[in-house]
Each structure stands twice: as C-alpha cells, then as structure tokens.
Coordinates of N, CA and C in Angstrom, one line a residue:
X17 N 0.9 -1.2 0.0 CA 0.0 0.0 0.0 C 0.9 1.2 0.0
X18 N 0.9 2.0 -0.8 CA 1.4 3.3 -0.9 C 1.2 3.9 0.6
X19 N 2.5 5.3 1.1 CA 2.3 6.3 1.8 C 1.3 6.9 1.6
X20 N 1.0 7.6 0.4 CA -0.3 8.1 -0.1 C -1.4 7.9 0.6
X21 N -1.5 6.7 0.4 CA -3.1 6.1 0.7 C -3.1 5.7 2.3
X22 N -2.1 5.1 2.7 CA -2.0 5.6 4.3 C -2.4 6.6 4.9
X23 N -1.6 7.6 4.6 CA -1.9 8.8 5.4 C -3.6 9.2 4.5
X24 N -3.6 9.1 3.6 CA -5.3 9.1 3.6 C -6.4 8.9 4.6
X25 N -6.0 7.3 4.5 CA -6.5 6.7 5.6 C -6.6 7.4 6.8
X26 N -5.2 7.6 7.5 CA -4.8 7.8 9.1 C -5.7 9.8 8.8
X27 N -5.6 10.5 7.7 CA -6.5 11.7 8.0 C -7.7 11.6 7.7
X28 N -8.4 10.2 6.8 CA -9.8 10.4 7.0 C -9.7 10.0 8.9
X29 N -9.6 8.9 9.4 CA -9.4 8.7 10.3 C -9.6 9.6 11.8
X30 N -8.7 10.6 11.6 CA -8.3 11.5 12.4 C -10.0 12.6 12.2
X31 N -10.1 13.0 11.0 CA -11.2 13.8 10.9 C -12.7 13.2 11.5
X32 N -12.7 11.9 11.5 CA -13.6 11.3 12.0 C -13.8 11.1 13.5
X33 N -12.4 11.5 13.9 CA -12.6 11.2 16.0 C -13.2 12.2 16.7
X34 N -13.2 13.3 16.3 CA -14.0 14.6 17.0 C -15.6 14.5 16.6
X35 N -15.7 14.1 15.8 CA -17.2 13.5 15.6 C -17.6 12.1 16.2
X36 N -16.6 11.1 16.1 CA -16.9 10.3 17.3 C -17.3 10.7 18.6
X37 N -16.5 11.9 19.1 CA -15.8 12.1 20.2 C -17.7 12.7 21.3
X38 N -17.7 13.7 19.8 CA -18.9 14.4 20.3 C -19.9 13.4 20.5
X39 N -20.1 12.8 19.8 CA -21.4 11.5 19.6 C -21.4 10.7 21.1
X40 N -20.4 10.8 21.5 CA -19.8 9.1 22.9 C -19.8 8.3 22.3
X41 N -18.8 8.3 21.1 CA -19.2 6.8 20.5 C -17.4 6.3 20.5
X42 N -17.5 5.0 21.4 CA -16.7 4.6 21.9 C -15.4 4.0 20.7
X43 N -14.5 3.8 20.9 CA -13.3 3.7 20.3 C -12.4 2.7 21.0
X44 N -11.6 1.4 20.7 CA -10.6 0.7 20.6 C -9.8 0.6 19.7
X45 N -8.5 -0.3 20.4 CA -7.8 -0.7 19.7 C -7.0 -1.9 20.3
X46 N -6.8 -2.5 19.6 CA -6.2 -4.0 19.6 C -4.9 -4.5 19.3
X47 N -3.4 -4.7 19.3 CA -2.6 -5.1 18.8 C -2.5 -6.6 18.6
X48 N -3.1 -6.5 17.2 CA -2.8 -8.7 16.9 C -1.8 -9.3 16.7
X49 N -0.8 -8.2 16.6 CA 0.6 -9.3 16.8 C 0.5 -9.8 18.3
X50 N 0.6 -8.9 19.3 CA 0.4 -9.7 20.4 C -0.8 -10.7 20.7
X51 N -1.8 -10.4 20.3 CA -2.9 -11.2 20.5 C -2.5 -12.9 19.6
X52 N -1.8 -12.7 18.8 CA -1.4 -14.3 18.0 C -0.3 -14.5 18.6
X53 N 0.6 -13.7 19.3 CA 1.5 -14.4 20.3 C 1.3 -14.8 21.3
X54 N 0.2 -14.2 22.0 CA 0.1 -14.3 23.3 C -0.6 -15.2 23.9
X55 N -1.8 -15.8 23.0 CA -3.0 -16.3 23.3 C -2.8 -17.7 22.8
X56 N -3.6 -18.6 23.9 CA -3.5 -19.4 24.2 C -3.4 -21.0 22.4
X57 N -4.4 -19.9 21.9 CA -4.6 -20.3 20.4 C -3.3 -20.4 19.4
X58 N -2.5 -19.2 20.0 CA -1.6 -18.4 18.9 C -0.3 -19.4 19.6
X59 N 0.0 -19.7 20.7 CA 1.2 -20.2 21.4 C 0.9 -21.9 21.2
X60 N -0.3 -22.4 20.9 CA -0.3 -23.9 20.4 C 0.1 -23.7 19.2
X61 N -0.3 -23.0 18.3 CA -0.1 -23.0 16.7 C 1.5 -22.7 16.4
X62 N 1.8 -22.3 17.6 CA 3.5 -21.6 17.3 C 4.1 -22.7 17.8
X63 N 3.9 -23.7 18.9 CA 4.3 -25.1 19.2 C 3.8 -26.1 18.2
X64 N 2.8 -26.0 17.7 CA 2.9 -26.9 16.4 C 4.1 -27.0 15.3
X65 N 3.8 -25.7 15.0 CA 5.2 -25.1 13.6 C 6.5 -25.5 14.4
X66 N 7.0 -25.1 15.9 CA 8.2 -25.5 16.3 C 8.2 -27.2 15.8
X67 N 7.5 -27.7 16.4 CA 7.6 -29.4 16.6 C 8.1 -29.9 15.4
X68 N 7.1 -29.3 14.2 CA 7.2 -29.7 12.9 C 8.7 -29.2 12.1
X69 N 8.7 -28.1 12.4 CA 9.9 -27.7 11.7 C 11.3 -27.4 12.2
X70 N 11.1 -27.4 13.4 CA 12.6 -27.5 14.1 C 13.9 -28.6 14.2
X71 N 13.2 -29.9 14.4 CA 14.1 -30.8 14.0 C 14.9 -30.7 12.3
X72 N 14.2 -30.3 11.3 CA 14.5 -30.0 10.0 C 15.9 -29.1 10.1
X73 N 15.3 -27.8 10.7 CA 16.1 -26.3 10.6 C 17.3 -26.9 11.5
X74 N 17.1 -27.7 12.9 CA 18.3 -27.9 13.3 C 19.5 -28.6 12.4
X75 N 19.3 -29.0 11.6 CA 20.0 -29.8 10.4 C 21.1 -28.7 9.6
X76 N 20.1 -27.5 9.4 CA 20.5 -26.2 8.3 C 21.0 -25.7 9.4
X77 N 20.7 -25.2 10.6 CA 21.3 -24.6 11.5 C 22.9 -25.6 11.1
X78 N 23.1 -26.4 11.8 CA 24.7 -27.1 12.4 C 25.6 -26.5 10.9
X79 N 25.0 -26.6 9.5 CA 25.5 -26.2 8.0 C 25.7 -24.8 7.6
X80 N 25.1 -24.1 8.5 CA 25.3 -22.6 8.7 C 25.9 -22.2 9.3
X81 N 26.4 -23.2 10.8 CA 27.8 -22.6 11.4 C 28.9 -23.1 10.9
X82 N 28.9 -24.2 10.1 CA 30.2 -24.4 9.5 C 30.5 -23.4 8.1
X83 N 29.6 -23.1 7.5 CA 29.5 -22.1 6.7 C 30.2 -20.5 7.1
X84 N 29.3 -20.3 8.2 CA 30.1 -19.0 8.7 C 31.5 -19.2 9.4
X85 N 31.6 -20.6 10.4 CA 33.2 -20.9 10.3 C 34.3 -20.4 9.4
X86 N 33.9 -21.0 8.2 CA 34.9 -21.7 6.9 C 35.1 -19.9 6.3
X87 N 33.6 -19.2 6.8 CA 33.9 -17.5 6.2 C 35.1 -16.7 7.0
X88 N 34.9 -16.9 8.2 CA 35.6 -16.2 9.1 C 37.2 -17.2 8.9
X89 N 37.6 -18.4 8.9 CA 38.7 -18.5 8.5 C 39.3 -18.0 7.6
X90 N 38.4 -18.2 6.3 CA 38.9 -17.4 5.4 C 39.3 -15.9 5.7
X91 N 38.1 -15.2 5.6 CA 38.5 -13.4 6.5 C 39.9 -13.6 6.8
X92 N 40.0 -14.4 8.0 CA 41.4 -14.4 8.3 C 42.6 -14.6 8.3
X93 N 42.8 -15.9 7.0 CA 43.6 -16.3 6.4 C 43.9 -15.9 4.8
X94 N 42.9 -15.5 4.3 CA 43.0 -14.9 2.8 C 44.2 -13.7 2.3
X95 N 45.3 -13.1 3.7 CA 45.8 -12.2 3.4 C 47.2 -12.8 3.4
X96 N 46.8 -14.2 4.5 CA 48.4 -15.2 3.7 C 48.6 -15.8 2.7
X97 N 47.4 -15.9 2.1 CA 47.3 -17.3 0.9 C 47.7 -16.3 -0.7
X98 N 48.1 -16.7 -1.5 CA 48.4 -15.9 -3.0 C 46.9 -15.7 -3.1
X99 N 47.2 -14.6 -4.5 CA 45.4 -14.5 -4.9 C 45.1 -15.8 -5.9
X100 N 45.4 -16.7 -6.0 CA 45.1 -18.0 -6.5 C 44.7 -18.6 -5.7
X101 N 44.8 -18.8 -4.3 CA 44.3 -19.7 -3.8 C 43.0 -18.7 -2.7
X102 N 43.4 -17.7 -2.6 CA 42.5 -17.2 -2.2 C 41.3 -17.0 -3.4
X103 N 41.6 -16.4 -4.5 CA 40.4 -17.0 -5.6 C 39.6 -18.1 -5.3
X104 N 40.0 -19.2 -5.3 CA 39.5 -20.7 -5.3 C 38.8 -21.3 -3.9
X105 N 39.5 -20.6 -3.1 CA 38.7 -20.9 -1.6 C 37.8 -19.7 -2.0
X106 N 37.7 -18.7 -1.9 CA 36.4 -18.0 -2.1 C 35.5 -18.3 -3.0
X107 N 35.8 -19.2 -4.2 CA 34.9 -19.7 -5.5 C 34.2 -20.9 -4.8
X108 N 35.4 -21.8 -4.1 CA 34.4 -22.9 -3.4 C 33.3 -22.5 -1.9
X109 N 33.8 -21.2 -1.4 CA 33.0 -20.7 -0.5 C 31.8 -20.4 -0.9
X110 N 31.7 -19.3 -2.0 CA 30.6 -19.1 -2.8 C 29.5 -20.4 -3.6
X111 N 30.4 -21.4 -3.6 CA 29.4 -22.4 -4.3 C 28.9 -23.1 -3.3
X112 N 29.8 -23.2 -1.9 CA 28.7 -23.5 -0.9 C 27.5 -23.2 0.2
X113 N 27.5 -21.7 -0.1 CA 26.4 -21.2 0.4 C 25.4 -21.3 -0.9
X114 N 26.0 -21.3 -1.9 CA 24.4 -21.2 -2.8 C 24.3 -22.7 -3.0
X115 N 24.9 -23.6 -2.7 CA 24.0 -25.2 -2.4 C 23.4 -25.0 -1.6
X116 N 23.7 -24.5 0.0 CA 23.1 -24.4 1.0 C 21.9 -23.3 0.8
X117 N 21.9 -22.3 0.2 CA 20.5 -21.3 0.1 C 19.7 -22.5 -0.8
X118 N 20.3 -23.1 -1.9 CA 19.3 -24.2 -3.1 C 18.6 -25.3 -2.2
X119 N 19.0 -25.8 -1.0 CA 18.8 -26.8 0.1 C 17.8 -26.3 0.9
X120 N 18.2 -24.9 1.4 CA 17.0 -24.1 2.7 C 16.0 -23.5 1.9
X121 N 16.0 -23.1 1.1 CA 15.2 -22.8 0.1 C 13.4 -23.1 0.2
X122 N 13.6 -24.4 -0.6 CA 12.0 -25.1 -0.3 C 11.7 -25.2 1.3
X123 N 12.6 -25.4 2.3 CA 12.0 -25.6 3.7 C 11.5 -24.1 3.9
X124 N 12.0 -23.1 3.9 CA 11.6 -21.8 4.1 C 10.0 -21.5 3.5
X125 N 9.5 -22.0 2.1 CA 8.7 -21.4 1.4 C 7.4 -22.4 2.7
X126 N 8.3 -23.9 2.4 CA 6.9 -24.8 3.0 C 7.0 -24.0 4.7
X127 N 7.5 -23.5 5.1 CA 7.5 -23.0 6.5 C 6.8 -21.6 6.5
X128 N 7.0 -20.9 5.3 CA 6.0 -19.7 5.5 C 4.5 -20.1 4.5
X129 N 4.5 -21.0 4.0 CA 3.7 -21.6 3.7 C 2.2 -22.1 5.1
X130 N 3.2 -23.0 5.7 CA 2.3 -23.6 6.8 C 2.0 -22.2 7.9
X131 N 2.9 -21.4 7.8 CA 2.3 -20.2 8.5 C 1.3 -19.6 8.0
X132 N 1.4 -19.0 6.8 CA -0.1 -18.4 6.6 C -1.3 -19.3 6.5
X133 N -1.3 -20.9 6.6 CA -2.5 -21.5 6.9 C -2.2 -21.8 8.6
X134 N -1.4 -21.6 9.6 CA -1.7 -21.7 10.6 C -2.2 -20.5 10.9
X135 N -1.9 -19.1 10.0 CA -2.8 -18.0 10.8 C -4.0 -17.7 10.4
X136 N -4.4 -18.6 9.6 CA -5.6 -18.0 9.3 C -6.5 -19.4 10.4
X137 N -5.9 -20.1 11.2 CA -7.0 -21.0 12.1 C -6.9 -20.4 13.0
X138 N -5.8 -18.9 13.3 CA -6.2 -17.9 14.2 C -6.9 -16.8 14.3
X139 N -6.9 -16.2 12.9 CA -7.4 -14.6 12.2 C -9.2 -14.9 12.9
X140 N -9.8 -15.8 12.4 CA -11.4 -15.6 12.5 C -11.3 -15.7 13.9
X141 N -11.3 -16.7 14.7 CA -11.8 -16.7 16.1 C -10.8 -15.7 16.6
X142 N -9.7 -14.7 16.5 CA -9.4 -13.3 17.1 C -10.4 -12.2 16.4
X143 N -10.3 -12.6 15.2 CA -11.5 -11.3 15.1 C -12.8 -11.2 16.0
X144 N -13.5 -12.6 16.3 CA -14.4 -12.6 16.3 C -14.2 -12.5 18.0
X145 N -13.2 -12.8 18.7 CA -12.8 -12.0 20.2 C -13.0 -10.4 19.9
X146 N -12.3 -9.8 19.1 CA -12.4 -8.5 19.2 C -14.1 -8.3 19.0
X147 N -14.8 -8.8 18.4 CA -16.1 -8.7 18.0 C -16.6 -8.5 19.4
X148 N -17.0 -9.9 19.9 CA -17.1 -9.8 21.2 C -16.9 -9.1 22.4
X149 N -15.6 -8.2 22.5 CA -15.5 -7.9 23.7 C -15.8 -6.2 22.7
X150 N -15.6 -5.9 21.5 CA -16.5 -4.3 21.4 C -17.6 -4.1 21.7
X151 N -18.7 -5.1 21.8 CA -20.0 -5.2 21.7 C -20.1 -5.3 23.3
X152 N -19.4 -6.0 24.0 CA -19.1 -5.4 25.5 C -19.3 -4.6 26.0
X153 N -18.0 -3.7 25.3 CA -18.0 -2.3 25.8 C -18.3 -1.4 25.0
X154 N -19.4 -2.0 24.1 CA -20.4 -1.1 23.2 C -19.7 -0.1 22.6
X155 N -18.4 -0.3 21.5 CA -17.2 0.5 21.1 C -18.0 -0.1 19.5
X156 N -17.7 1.8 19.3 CA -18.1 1.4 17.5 C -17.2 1.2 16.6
X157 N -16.0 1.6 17.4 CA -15.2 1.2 16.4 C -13.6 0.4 17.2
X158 N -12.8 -0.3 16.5 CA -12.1 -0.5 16.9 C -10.5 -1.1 15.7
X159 N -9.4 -0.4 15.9 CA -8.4 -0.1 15.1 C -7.2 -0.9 15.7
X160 N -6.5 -1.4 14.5 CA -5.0 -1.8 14.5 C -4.1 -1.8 15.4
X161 N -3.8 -1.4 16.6 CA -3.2 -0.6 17.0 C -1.2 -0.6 16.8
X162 N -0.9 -1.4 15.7 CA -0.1 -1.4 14.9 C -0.1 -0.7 13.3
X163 N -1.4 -0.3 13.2 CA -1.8 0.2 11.9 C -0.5 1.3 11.5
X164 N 0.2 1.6 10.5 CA 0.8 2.6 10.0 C 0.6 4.2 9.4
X165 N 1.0 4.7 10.5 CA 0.8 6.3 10.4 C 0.3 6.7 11.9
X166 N -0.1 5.5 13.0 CA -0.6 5.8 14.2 C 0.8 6.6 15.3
X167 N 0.4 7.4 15.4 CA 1.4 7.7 16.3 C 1.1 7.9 17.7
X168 N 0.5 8.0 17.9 CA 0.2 8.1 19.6 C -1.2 7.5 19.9
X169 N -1.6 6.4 20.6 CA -3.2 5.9 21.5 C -3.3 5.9 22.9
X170 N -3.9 6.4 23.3 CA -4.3 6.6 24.6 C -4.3 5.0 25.3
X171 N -3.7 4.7 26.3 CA -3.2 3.1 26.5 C -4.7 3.0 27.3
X172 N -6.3 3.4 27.4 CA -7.1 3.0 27.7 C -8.0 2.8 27.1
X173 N -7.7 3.0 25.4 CA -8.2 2.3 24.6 C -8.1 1.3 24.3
X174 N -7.1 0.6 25.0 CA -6.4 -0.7 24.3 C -7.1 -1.6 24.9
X175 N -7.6 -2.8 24.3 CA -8.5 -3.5 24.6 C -7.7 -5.0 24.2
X176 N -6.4 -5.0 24.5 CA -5.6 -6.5 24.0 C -5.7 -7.2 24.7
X177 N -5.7 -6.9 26.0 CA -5.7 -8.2 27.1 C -6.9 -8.2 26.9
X178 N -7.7 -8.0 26.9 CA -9.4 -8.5 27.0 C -9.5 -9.4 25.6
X179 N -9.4 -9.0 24.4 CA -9.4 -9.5 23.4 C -8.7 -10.7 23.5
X180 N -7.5 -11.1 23.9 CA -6.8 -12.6 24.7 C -7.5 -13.2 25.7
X181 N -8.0 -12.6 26.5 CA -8.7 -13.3 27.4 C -10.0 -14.1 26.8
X182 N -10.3 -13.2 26.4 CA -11.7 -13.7 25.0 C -11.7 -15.0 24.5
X183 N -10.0 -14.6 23.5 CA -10.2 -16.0 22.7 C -10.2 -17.1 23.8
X184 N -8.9 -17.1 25.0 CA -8.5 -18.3 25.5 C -9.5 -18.6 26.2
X185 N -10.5 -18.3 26.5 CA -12.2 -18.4 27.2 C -12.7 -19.8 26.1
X186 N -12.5 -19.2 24.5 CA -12.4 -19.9 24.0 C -12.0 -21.1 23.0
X187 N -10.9 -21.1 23.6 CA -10.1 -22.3 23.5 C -10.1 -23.6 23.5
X188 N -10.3 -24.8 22.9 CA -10.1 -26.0 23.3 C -9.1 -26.4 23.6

C-alpha cells in the first residue's frame, strides 16, 4: 500500500474522532501481533510449527555454522594465501552457500507456507474475540493498534488483554 493512501486513511481517520468524540461513541484498539503471540490459540499453533519444523532447521542450522566458520577463516587467512588460492577458496565458499541457500530454500517457502494457513486457524476466532469484547464495551469502532501512520493511543483504549482473554475463554 502506498504512503499516499496511508496517510489518507490515518486523516480520514483523524477527521472522523472529534465526531466520534462528540457523539460518545466509543473507540478501541487491539494489537494482533500480540494477541497471536500471546494467546493461548496463537502459542499452540506456534508449538505446532516448532515441533514440525525444528528438527529439519536444526540440520540447516549445524551447516550454517560451518559455513560461517569456513567464512571467518577465510576473512582471516586470505591475506596469507596468494590470490590463486585465495580465488578458489572464495569460489568454493561461494558455491557452498548457494548449495546451502538451493537446500533451505524449499523448507523456508513450505514454512512460511504452513504459516499463513496456521494463521488464518487464528485470524477468525481473534476477530471474532475482538467482535465480542467491542459489543461489550459497546465500542463502534475498533483499530489496529499497529496500523501505520498511528502515532500516539491513549493506553485506555487498548483492549488486547481482553481480546486474549476472549479467545482463550475460548479455547479448546
């Protein structure tokens, strides 16, 4: 999304709170990064993805420190070696991180893969917490509170811990 249209947003926005304001018509805001980290929903789904995918990455991890090893040797021995062999250790250094990126490669895609379907088994039942607890506190509206262009919220608008509490109410 363009700046443009952001800050569109954030001044229709703005133009619209003093008319809220007058009305009593109530206002929140929510931060859903913390609400999908924090809640009880969002920390099984994040233990799921560990379980599944960690043993894999530990694999790439152990091939990444030898990789950065073999860099830092080099770094530090490339100013003894002729530029011939410093050539060739750097040609073979170079062809082993791009095996290793060709290797991590597909695990990364299927990992952010299985993320955006693990968050969407979080998106509806957190919206539908925030639904719930506006209609609570009879709030007509309720905003991002990560949204971009926000610069300053009143921390008694903020309705995250309630919105967590919501979901993990409803939890299995």
């Amino acid at each position: 999304m363009s700046r443009s249209i952001l800050w569109a947003i954030a001044l229709a926005l703005f133009a619209t709170f003093p008319v809220l304001a007058a009305n009593n018509i109530g206002i929140g805001a929510v931060d859903m990064q913390q609400v999908l980290e924090q809640s009880k929903l969002g920390k099984r789904l994040q233990e799921q993805l560990r379980q599944e995918f960690e043993p894999r990455a530990r694999k790439f991890a152990e091939e990444e420190k030898e990789i950065h090893a073999l860099q830092q040797a080099f770094e530090r021995d490339k100013t003894l070696m002729s530029k011939d062999q410093a050539a060739k250790q750097e040609k073979e250094l170079v062809g082993r991180i791009e095996a290793y990126q060709k290797k991590v490669q597909p695990l990364q895609q299927e990992l952010a893969k299985v993320q955006q379907m693990k968050g969407r088994e979080i998106v509806a039942p957190a919206r539908e917490a925030v639904n719930t607890v506006a209609k609570k506190k009879k709030l007509s509206m309720v905003i991002e509170r990560g949204l971009a262009g926000m610069l300053y919220l009143d921390s008694t608008l903020d309705i995250t811990a309630e919105v967590i509490e919501e979901l993990d109410s409803r939890a299995k």
